[in-house]
Coordinates of C-alpha atoms in Angstrom, one line a residue:
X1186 CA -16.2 45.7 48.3
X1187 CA -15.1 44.0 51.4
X1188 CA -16.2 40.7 49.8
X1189 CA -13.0 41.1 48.0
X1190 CA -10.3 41.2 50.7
X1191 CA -9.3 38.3 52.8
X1192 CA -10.9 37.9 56.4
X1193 CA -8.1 39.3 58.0
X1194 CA -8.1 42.9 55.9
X1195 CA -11.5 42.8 56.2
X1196 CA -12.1 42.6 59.8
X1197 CA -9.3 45.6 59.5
X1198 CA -11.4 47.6 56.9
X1199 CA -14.4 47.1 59.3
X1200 CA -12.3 48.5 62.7
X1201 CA -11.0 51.6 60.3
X1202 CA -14.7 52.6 59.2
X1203 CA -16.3 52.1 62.8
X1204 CA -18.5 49.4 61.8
X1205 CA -19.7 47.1 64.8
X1206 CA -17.4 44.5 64.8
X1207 CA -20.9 42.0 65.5
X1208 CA -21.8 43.2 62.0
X1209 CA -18.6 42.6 60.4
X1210 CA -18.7 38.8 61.7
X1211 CA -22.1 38.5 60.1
X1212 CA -20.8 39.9 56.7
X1213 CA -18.2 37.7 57.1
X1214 CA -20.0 34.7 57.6
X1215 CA -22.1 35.7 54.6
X1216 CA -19.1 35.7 52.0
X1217 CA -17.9 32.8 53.9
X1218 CA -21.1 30.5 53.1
X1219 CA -20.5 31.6 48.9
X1220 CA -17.3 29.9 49.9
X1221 CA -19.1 26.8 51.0
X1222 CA -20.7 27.0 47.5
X1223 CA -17.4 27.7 45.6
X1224 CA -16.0 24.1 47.0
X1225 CA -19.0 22.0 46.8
X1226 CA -18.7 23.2 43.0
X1227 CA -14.6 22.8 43.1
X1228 CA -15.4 19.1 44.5
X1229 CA -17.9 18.4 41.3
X1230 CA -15.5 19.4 38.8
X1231 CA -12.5 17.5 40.6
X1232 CA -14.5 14.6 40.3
X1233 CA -15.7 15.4 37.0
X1234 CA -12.1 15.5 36.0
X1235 CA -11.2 11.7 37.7
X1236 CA -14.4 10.3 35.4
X1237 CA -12.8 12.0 32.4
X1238 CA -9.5 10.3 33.5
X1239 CA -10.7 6.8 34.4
X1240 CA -12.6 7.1 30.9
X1241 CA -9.4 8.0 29.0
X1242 CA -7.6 5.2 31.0
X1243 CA -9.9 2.5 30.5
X1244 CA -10.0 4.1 26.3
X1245 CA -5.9 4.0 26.8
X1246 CA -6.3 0.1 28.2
X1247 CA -8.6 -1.1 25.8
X1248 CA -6.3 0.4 22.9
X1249 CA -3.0 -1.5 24.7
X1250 CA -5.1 -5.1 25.0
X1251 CA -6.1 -5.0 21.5
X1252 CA -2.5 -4.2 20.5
X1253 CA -0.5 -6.4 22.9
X1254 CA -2.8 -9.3 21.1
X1255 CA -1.9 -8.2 17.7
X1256 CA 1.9 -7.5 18.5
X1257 CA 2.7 -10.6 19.8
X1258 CA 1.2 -12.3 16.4
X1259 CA 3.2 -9.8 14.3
X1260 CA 6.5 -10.3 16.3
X1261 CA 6.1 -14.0 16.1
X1262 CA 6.5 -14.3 12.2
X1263 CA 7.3 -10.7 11.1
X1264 CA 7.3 -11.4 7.1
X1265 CA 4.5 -13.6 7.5
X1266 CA 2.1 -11.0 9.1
X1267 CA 3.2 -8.4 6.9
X1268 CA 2.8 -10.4 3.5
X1269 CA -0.8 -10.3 3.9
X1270 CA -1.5 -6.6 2.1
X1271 CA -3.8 -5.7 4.1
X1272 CA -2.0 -6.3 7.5
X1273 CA 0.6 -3.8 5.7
X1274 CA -1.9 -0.9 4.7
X1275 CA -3.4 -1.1 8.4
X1276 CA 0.2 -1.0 9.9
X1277 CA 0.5 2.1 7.7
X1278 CA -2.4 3.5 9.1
X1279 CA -2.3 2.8 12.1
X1280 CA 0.9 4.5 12.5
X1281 CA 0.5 7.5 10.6
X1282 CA -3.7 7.8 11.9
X1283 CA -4.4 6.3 14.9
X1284 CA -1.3 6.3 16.9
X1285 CA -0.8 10.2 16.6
X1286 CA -5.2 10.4 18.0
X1287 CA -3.6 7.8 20.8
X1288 CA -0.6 10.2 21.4
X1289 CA -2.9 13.2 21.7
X1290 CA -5.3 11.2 24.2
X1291 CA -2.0 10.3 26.3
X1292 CA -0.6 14.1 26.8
X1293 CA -4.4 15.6 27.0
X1294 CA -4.4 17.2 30.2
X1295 CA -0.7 15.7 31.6
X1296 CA 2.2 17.6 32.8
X1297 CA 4.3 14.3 32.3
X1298 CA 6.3 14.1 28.7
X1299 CA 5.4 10.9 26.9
X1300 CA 8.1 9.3 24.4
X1301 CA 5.2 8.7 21.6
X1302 CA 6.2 12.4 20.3
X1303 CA 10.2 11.2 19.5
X1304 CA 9.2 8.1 18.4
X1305 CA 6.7 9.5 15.7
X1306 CA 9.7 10.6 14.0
X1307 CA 9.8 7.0 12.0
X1308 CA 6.3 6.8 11.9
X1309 CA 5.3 5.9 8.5
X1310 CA 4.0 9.4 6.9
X1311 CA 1.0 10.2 4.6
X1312 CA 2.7 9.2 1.9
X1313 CA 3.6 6.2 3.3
X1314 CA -0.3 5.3 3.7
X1315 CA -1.5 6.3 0.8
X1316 CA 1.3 4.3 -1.4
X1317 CA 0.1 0.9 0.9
X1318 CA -3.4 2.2 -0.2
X1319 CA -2.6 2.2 -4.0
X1320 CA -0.5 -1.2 -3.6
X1321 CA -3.7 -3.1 -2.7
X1322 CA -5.8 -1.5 -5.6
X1323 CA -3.1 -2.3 -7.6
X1324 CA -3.4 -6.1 -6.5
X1325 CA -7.2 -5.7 -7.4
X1326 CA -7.2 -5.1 -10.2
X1327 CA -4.3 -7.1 -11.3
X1328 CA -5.3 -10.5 -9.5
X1329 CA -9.1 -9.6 -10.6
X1330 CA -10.3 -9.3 -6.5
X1331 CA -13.8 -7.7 -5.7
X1332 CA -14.0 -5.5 -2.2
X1333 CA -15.4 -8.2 0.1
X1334 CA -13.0 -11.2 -1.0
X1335 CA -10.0 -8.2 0.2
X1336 CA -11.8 -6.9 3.1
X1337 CA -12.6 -10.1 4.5
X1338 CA -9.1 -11.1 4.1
X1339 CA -9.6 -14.4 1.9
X1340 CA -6.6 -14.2 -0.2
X1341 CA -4.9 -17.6 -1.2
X1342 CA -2.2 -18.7 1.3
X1343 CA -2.2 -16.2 3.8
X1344 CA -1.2 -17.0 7.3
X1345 CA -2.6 -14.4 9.4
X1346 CA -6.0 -13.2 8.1
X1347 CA -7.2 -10.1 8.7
X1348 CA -10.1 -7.7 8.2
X1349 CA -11.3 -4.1 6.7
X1350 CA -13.4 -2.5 8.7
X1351 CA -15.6 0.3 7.3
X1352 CA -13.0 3.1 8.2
X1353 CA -10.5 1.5 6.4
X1354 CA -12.7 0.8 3.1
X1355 CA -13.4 4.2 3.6
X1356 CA -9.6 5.5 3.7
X1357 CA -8.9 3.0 0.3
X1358 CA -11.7 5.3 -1.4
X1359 CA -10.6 8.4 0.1
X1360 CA -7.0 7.9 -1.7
X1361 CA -8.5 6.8 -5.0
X1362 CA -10.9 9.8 -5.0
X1363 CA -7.2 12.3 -4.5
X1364 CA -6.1 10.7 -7.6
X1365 CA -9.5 11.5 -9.5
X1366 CA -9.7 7.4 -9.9
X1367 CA -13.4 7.6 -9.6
X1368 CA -13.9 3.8 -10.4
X1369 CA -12.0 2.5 -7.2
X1370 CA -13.4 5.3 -5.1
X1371 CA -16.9 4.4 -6.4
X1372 CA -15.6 0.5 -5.6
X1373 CA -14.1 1.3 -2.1
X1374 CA -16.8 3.5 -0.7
X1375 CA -19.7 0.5 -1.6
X1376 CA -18.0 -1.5 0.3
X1377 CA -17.8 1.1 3.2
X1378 CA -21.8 2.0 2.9
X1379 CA -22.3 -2.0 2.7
X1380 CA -20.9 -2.9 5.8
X1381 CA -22.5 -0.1 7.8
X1382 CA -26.0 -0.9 6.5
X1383 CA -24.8 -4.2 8.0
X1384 CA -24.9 -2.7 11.2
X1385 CA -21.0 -2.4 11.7
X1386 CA -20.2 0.5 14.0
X1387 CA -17.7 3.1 13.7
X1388 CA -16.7 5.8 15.9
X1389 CA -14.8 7.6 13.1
X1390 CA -16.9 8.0 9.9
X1391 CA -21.0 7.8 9.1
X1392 CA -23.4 7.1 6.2
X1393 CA -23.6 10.7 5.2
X1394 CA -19.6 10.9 4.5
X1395 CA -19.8 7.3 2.9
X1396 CA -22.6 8.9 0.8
X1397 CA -21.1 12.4 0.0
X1398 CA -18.1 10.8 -1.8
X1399 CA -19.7 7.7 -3.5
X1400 CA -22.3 10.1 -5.2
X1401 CA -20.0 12.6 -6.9
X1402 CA -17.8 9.6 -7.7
X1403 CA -20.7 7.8 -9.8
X1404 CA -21.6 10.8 -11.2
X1405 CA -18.2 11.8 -12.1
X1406 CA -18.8 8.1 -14.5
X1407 CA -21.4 9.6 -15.9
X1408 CA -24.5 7.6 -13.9
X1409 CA -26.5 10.7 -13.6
X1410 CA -29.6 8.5 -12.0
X1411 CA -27.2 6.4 -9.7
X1412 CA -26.0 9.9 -8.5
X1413 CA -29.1 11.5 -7.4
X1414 CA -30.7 8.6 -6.0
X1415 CA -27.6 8.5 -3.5
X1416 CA -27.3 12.2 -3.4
X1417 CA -31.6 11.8 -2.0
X1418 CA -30.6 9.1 0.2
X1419 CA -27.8 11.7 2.1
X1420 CA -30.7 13.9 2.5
X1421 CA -32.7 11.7 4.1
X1422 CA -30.4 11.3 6.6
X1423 CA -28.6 15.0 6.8
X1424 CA -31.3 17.4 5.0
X1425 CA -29.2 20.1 6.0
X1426 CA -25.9 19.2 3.8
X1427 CA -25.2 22.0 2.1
X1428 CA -22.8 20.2 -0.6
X1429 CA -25.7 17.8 -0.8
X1430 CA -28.1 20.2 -1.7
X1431 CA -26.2 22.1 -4.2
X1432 CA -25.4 18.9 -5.9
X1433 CA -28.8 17.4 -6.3
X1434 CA -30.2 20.6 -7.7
X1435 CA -27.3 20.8 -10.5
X1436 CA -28.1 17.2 -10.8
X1437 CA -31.3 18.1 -11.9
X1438 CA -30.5 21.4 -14.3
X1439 CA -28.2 18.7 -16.2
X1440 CA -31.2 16.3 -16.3
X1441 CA -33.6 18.9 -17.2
X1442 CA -30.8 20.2 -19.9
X1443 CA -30.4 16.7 -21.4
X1444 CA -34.7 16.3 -21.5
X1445 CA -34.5 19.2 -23.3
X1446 CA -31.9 18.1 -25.9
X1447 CA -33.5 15.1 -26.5
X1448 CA -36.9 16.5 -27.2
X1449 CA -35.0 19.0 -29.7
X1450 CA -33.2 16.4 -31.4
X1451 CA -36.6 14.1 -31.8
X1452 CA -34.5 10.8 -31.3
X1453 CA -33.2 9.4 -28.1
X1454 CA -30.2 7.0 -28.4
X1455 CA -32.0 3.7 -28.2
X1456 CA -31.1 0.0 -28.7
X1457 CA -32.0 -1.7 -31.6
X1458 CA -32.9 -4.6 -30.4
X1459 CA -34.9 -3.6 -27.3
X1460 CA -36.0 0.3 -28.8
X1461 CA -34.8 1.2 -25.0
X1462 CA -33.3 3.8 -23.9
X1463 CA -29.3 3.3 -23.9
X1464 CA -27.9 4.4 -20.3
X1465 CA -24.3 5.8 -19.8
X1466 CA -21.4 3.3 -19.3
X1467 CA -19.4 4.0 -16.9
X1468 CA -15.7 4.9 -17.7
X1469 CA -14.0 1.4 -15.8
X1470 CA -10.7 1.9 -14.7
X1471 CA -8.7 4.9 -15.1
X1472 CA -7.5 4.9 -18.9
X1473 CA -4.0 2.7 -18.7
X1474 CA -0.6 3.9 -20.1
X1475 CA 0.4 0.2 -20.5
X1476 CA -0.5 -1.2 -23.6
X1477 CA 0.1 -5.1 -22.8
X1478 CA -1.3 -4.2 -19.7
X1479 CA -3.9 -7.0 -20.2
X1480 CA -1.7 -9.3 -21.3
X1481 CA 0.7 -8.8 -18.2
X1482 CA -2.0 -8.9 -15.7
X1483 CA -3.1 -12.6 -17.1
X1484 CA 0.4 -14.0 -16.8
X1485 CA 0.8 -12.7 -13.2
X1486 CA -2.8 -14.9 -12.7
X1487 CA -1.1 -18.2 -13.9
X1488 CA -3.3 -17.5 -17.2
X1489 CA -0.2 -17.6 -19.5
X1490 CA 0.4 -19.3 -22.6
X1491 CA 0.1 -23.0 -23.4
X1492 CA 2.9 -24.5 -25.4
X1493 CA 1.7 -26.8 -27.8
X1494 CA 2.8 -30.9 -27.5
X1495 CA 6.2 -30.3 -29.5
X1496 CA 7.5 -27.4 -28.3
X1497 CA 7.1 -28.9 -24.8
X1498 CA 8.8 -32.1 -25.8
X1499 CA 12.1 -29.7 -26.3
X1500 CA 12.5 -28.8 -23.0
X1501 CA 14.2 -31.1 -20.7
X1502 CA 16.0 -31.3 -16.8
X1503 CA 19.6 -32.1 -16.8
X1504 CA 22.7 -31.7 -15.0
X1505 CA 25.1 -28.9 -15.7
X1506 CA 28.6 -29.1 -15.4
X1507 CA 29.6 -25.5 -16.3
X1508 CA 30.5 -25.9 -19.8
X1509 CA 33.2 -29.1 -18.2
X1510 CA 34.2 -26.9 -15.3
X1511 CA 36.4 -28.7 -13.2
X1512 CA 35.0 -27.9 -10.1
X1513 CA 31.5 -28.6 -11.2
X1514 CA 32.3 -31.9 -13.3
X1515 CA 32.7 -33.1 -9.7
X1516 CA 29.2 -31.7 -8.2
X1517 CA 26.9 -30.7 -11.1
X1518 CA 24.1 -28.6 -10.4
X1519 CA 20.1 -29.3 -11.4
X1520 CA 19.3 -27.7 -14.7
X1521 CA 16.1 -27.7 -16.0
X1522 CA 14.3 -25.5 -19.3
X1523 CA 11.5 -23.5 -18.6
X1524 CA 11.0 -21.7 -21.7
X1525 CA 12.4 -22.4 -25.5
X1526 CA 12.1 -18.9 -27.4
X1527 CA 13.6 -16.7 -25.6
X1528 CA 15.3 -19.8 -23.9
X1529 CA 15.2 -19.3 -20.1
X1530 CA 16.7 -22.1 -17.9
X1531 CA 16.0 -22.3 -14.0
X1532 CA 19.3 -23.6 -11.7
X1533 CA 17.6 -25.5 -8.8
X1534 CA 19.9 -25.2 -5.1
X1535 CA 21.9 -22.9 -6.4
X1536 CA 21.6 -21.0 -3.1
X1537 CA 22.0 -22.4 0.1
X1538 CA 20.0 -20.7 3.3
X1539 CA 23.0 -19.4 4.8
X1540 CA 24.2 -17.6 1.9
X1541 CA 20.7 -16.0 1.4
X1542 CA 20.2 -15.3 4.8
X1543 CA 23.9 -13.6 4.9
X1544 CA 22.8 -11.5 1.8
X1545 CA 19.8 -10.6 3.5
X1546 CA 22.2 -9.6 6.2
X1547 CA 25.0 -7.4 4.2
X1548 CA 21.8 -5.6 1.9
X1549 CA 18.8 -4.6 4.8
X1550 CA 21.1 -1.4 6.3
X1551 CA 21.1 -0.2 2.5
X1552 CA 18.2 -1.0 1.4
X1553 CA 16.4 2.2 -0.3
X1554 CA 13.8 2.7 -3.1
X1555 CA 14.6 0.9 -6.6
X1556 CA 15.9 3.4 -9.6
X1557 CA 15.3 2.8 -13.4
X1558 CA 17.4 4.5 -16.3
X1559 CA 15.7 7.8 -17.4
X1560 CA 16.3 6.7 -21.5
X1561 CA 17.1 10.6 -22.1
X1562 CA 19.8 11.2 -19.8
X1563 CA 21.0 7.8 -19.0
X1564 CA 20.7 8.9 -14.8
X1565 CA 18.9 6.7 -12.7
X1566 CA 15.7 7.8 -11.3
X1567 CA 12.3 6.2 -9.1
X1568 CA 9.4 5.8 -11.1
X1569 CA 6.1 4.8 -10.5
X1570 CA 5.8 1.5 -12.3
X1571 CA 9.1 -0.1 -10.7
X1572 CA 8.0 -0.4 -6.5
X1573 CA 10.4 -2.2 -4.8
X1574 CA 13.7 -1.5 -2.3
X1575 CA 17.5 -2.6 -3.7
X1576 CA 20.9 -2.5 -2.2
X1577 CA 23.7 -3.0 -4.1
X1578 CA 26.7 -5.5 -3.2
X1579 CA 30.7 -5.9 -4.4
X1580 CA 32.4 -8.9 -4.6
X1581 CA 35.2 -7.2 -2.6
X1582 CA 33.3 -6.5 0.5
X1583 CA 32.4 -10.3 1.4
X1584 CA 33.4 -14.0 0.8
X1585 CA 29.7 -14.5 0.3
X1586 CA 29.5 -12.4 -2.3
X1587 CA 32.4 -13.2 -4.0
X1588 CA 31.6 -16.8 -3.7
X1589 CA 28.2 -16.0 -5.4
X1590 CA 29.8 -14.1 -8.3
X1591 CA 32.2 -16.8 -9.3
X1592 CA 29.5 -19.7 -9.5
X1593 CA 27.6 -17.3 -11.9
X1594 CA 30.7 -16.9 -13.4
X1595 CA 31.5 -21.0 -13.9
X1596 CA 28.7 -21.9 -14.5
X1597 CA 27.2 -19.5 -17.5
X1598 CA 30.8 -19.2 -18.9
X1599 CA 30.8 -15.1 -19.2
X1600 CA 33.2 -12.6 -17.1
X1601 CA 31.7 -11.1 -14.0
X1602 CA 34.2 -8.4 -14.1
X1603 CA 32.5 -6.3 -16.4
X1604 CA 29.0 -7.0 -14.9
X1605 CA 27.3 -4.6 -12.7
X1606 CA 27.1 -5.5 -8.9
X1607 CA 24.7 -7.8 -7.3
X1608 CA 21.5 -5.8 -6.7
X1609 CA 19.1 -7.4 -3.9
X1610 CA 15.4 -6.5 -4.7
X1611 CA 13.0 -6.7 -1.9
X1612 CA 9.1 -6.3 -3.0
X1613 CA 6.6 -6.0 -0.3
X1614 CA 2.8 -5.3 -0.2
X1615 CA 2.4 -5.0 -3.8
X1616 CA 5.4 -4.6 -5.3
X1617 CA 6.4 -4.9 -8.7
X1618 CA 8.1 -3.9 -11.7
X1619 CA 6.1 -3.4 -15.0
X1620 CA 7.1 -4.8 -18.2
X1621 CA 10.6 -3.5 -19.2
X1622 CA 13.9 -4.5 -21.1
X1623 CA 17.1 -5.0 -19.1
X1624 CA 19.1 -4.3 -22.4
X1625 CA 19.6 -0.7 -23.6
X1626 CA 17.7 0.0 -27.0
X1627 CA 19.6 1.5 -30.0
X1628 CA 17.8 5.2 -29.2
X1629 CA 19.1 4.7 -25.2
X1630 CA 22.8 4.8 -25.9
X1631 CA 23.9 6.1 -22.9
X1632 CA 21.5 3.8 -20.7
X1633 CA 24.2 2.7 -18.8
X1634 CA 27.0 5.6 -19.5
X1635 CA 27.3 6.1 -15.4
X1636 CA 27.7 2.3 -14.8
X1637 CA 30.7 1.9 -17.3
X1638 CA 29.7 -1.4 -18.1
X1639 CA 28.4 -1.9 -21.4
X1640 CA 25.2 -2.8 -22.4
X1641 CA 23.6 -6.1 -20.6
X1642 CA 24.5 -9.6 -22.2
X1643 CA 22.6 -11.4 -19.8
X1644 CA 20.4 -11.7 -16.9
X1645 CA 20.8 -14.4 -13.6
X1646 CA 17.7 -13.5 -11.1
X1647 CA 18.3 -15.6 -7.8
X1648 CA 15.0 -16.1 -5.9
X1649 CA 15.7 -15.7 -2.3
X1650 CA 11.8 -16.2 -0.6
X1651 CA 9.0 -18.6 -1.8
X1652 CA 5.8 -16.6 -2.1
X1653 CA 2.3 -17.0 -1.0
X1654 CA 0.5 -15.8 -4.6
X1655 CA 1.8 -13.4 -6.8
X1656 CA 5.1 -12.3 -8.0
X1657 CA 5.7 -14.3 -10.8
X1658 CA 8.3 -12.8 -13.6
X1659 CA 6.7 -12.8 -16.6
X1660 CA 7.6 -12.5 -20.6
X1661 CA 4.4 -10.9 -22.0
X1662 CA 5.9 -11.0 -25.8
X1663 CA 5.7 -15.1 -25.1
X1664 CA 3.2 -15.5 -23.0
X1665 CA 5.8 -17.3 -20.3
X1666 CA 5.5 -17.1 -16.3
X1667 CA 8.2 -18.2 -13.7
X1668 CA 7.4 -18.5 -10.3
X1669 CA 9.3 -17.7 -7.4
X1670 CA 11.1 -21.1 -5.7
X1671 CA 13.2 -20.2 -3.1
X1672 CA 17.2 -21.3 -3.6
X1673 CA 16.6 -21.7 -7.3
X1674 CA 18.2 -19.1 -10.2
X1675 CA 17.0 -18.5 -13.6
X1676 CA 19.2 -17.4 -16.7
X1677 CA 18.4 -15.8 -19.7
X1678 CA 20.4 -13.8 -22.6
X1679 CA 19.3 -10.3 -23.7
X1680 CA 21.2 -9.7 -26.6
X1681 CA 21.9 -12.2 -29.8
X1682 CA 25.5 -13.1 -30.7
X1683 CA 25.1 -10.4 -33.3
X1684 CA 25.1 -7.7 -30.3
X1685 CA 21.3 -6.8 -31.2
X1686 CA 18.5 -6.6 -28.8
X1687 CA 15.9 -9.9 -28.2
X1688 CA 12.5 -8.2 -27.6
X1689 CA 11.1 -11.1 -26.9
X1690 CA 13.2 -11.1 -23.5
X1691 CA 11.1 -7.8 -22.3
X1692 CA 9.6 -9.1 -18.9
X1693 CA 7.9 -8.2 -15.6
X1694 CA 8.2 -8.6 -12.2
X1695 CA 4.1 -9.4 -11.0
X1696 CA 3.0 -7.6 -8.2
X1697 CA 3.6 -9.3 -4.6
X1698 CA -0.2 -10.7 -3.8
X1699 CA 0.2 -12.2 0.1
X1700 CA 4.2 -12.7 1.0
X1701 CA 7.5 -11.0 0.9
X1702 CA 9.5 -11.6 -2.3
X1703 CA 13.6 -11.1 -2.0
X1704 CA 15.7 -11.5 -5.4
X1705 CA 18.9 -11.0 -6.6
X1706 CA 20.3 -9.8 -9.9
X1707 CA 23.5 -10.5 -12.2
X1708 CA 23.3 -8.5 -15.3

């Protein structure tokens, strides 16, 4: 027990027990040499501990490099970098993932506070993530892109390209597979499994995970063979999976199962022509709630209607002096037709830069998630197939504004008092707004109860941006596109003189491809 007292009490404890105090200096000397040991070891860990810190240091300055590079591009043309969609889905993740595993590298071990943990509170969120996820399947299947052209980054007119790794095809199948869309996961996680087997490395996911999810999604489509040759191939590599296992040997009960059906019925579903055996089709895309949906999608591709020789000799450019405004008898604006039935005209510099930018200016601080009109209740609401932000704006409030509501007023001859507010649309990565009518239908009478305005005569869209590729507006019932063309406005009527509804005005708003689209409404 003296071993446990410090030298002084224990030359003490040796003096009170008459032990030779020769003796007590060599037991002290003995516990002294464990002490020798005891630093040599301290001396090993401390410098166990700087290697661990000059490894998370030189992790910590990789991570800053490769960021500073990326940074200064982003910061050099903001809009630019984000209208490629992919640049926006990695800034979500990289905010909402990877910043919070480079936060918890920073504070590991460190008595020092780091600011990373108050700026995380406008972080983008899960949610965040996952909606930039669904925005560029969205643009897949609407602008008909397969998973290398997106992950290499070759979409048309893009400015800063930009690639998927494996991780991040990885992530894309991850968020289809939580929404039970089998056929993107099934898409996503190829790509993923393709571009390891190309030897790309990642830190963050393997073959086996790549190969866990892919399986079940394929034989969630009903590709029973697909499913167990992948689910044979995981083995190979992990033959301990346990989810693995399970799966292949229900795999092959439903196999055995369908064997024995067959050879009960006596006749296998063949082809006629061949006398093969017909193998399961997958399902496709998840089943659509859109019923043009085909329809819309081509006109958002510049796949749209062809009008014949005659009709397109109806449609002409003139100059428009506001139904003999004075003011505009004197400068006449650029008119030209772009469509006959409905008939849709397109204003050219109707806008100047300043007055866009200043909108820009007065509509950013309030810009929040667009709402639609729930037809039941007449209330607006968010809803899944209208993704975009507005901010509304009052002639009162600015000279801008009130400039911009009086030429819309000269110049289309109808009273701007009674007309809602200027609404500012801003659609990023993906945005859109499906096919809809901006004219309340006979069953929606109190569409626009809370707005006090009456139903909607007319529609005047400014477009604010030029864009990249996408975001046309679009009139499925006539096959018609318009592209954006910044400074320009176009002008159509919703309702006939009679006060009736034109259906053939129901229209879309294409999904953004590469760009940032800004818009303004008069209706």
């Amino acid at each position: 027990n003296c071993k446990k007292v410090t030298a002084k009490l224990f030359i003490w404890a040796c003096w009170l027990l008459n032990v030779k105090h020769t003796d007590c200096i060599d037991l002290l000397l003995g516990h002294m040499t464990d002490l020798i040991h005891t630093e040599k070891d301290l001396v090993i860990s401390l410098k166990d501990y700087i290697k661990a810190e000059e490894s998370k240091l030189e992790q910590l300055r990789q991570w800053a490099e490769r960021l500073d590079k990326l940074t200064d591009t982003a910061t050099k043309d903001p809009e630019g970098f984000l209208g490629h969609p992919v640049n926006a889905f990695k800034l979500m993740k990289r905010l909402n993932t990877e910043w919070n595993e480079l936060e918890n590298l920073v504070l590991k071990d460190m008595s020092n506070p780091s600011n990373m943990t108050v700026q995380r509170l406008v972080f983008p969120d899960d949610e965040d993530q996952t909606g930039a996820g669904k925005a560029l399947l969205r643009l897949q299947d609407t602008y008909k892109l397969d998973t290398d052209t997106i992950s290499r980054g070759n979409l048309p007119g893009v400015k800063h390209k930009v690639f998927l790794t494996a991780e991040d095809c990885f992530e894309l199948g991850k968020i289809a597979y939580t929404e039970a869309d089998y056929y993107h996961t099934e898409l996503w996680m190829e790509q993923a499994l393709k571009q390891l087997d190309e030897g790309e490395v990642s830190s963050s996911i393997n073959k086996v995970s790549v190969l866990d999810y892919l399986s079940y999604a394929i034989y969630q489509q009903g590709d029973l063979d697909k499913a167990m040759m992948l689910t044979k191939r995981l083995l190979e590599l992990d033959p301990e999976h346990q989810r693995a296992n399970g799966n292949l040997k229900y795999f092959e009960y439903i196999m055995i199962k369908e064997k024995e059906k067959e050879a009960n019925e006596s006749v296998a579903s063949t082809d006629e022509q061949t006398g093969k055996k017909v193998k399961t089709q997958k399902r496709g895309p998840p089943k659509d709630y859109l019923p043009e949906r085909q329809k819309y999608e081509k006109l958002c591709r510049g796949e749209g209607l062809k009008m014949t020789p005659r009709r397109e000799k109806k449609l002409f450019c003139r100059y428009s002096d506001g139904n003999r405004n004075p003011y505009y008898i004197l400068g006449p604006v650029q008119q030209e037709d772009e469509w006959d039935r409905p008939r849709i005209v397109r204003f050219l510099n109707i806008i100047s830069d300043e007055e866009i930018a200043k909108v820009k200016e007065l509509s950013k601080p309030r810009l929040s998630r667009a709402t639609v009109h729930d037809p039941q209740t007449g209330k607006l609401i968010t809803a899944h197939y209208r993704v975009s932000k507005s901010a509304w704006l009052s002639g009162y409030e600015n000279p801008v504004v009130a400039r911009i509501n009086k030429r819309i007023q000269d110049l289309t001859g109808l009273d701007v008092s009674t007309a809602e507010e200027l609404q500012v649309a801003n659609y990023g990565v993906g945005g859109q707004y499906e096919p809809h009518y901006d004219f309340a239908r006979k069953d929606e009478p109190d569409a626009f109860k809370e707005l006090g305005t009456g139903n909607r005569i007319a529609t005047w869209l400014f477009y604010m941006s030029d864009v990249a590729a996408g975001g046309a507006t679009v009139f499925p019932e006539v096959g018609a596109s318009v592209w954006p063309k910044k400074g320009t406005a176009v002008f159509w009527y919703n309702l006939f003189p009679s006060g009736e509804g034109d259906y053939s005005t129901r229209h879309a708003a294409c999904p953004v491809l590469v760009g940032n689209k800004w818009g303004m409404y008069e209706i």
